[in-house]
XYZ file of C-alpha atoms in Angstrom:
203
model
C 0.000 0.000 0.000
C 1.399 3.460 -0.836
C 1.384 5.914 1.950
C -1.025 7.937 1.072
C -3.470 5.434 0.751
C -3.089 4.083 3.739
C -6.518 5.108 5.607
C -4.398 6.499 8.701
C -1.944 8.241 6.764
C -0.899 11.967 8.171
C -2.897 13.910 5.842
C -6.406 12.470 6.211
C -5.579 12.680 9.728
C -5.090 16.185 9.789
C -8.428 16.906 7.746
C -10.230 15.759 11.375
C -10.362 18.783 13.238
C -10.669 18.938 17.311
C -14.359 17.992 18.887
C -14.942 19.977 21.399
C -17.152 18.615 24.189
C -18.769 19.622 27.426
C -18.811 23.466 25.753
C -19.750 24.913 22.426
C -17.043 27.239 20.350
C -19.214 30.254 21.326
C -18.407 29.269 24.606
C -14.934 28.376 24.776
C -14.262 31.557 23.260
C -16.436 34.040 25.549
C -14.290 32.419 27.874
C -11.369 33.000 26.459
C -12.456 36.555 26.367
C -13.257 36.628 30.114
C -9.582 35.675 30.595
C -8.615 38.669 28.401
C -7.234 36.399 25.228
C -4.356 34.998 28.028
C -5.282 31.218 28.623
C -3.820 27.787 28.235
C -5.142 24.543 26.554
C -4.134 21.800 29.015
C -3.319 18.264 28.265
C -1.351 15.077 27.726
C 0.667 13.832 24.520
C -1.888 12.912 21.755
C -5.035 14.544 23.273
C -5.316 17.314 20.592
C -4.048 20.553 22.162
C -2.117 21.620 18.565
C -5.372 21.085 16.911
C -7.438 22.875 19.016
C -5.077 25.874 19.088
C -5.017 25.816 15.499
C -8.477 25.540 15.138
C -9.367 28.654 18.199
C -6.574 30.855 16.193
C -8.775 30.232 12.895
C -12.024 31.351 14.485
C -9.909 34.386 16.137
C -8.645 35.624 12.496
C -12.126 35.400 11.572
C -12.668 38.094 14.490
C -10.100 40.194 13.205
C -7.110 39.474 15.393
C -3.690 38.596 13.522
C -2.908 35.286 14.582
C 0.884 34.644 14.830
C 2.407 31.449 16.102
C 5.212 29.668 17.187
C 6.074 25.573 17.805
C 8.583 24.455 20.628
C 9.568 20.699 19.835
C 10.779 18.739 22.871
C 13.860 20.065 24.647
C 13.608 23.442 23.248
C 14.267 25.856 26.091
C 13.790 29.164 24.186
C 12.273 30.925 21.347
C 15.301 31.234 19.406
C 15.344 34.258 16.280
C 13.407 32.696 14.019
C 10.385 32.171 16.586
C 10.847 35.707 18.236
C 10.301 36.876 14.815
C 7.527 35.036 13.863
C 5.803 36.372 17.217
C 7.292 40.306 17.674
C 8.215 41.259 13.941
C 6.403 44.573 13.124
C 4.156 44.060 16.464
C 0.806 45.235 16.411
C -2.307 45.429 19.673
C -4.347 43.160 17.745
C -1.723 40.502 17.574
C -3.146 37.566 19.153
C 0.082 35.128 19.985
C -0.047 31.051 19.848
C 2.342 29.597 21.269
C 2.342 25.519 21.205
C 4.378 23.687 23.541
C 5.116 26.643 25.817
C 6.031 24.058 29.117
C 9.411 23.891 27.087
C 10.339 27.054 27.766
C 12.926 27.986 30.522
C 11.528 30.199 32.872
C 14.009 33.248 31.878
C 12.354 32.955 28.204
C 8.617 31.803 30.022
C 9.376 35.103 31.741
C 10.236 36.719 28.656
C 7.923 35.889 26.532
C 5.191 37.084 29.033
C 6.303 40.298 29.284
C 6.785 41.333 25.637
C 3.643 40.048 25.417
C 1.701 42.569 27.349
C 1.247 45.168 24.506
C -0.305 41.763 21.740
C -3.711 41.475 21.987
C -3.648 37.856 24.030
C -1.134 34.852 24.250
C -2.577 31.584 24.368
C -0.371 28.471 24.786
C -0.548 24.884 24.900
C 1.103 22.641 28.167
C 0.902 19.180 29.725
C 0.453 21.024 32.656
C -1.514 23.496 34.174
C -0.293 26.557 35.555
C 1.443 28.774 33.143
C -1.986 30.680 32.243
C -5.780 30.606 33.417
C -6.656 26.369 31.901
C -8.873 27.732 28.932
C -9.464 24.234 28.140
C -8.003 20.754 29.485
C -8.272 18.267 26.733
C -9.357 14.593 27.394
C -9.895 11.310 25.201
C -11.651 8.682 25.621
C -12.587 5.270 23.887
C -15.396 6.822 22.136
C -13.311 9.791 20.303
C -11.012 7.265 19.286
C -13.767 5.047 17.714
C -15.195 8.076 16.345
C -11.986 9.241 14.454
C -11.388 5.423 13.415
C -14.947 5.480 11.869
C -14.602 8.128 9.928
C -11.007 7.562 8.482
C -11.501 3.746 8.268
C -14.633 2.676 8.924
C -16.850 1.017 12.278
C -14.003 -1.009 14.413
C -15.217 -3.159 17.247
C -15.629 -1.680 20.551
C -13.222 -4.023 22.246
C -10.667 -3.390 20.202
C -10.615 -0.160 19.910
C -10.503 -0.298 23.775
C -7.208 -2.166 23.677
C -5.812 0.124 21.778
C -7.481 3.027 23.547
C -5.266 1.459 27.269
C -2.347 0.046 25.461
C -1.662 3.714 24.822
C -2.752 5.254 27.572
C -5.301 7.570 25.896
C -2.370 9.275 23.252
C -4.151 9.137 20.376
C -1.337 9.873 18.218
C 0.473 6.790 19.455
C -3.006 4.689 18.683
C -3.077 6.071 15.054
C 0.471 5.434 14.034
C -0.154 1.989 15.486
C -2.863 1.824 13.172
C -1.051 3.139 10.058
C 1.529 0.706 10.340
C -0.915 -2.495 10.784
C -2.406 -0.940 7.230
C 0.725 -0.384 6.365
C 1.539 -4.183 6.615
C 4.710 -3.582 9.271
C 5.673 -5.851 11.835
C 6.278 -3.793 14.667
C 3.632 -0.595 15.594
C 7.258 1.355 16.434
C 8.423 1.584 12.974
C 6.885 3.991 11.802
C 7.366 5.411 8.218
C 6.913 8.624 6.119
C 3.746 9.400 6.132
C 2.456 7.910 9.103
C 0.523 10.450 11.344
C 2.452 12.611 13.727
C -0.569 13.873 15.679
C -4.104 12.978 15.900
C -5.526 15.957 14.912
C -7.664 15.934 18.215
């Protein structure tokens, strides 16, 4: 099977956008107004916080706020020049900043960051953990999202199996995908994963 045909491969996984439950959008984002635009989204690996960020930055630009965002991968303790860039170039009030992955930060640049970030309109950040901002939103999965983004990618998969592969992982949804790529995929081992297999769940 080529790798885009596999049913699991990374870009039909990234065309499934974050399901919000327990609030509605209109919701979450009078919230996020309540905590004047300066928030978290809360959460372990593979429980959607990218996607959601992405997908409250979208509705934001629709609002009229100029989105601008930056990605710390693991072990990355600051912005770097590129990043800064991305976020302070030409600043403007309505600058609403994104910053995924912000528990990477050391807290010089955490500190940093915070304060040239007083004159953007909000900063809104993605952590495993709580406490850098006000928790806007602490994602969860459960057996039931996982079924449902199986479903729609794949097709109805039996209950008990998807809850095997809902504890084997521990709820990481990425890590249940990419196990399901590769047993499309025909490999061996769910570990070796190749280009093209999904590197988040897009929840």
């Amino acid at each position: 099977m080529r790798a885009r045909d596999n049913p699991f491969a990374v870009q039909r996984i990234l065309a499934i956008r974050y399901r919000l439950a327990g609030a509605t959008w209109e919701e979450l984002l009078e919230r996020l107004a309540a905590l004047d635009f300066r928030a978290a989204v809360v959460g372990s690996h593979g429980h959607g916080k990218t996607t959601l960020l992405e997908d409250l930055g979208g509705r934001l630009a629709e609002r009229g706020l100029r989105v601008r965002t930056a990605t710390l991968r693991q072990g990355e303790r600051r912005l770097g020049p590129a990043r800064t860039a991305a976020l302070f170039r030409d600043p403007h009030p309505r600058d609403l900043l994104l910053v995924d992955g912000a528990e990477q930060l050391a807290p010089l640049a955490w500190w940093t960051l915070r304060r040239r970030s007083r004159a953007a309109a909000g900063l809104l950040v993605t952590s495993h953990r709580p406490g850098l901002l006000p928790t806007l939103h602490a994602c969860r999965t459960t057996p039931e999202l996982l079924a449902g983004i199986v479903a729609d990618l794949a097709g109805p998969a039996g209950e008990e199996e998807i809850a095997e592969l809902f504890a084997r992982h521990g709820g990481d949804l990425r890590q249940a995908l990419r196990e399901l790529y590769d047993r499309s995929a025909g490999l061996t081992f769910p570990s070796a994963a190749r280009r093209g297999s999904p590197s988040r769940p897009g929840r």
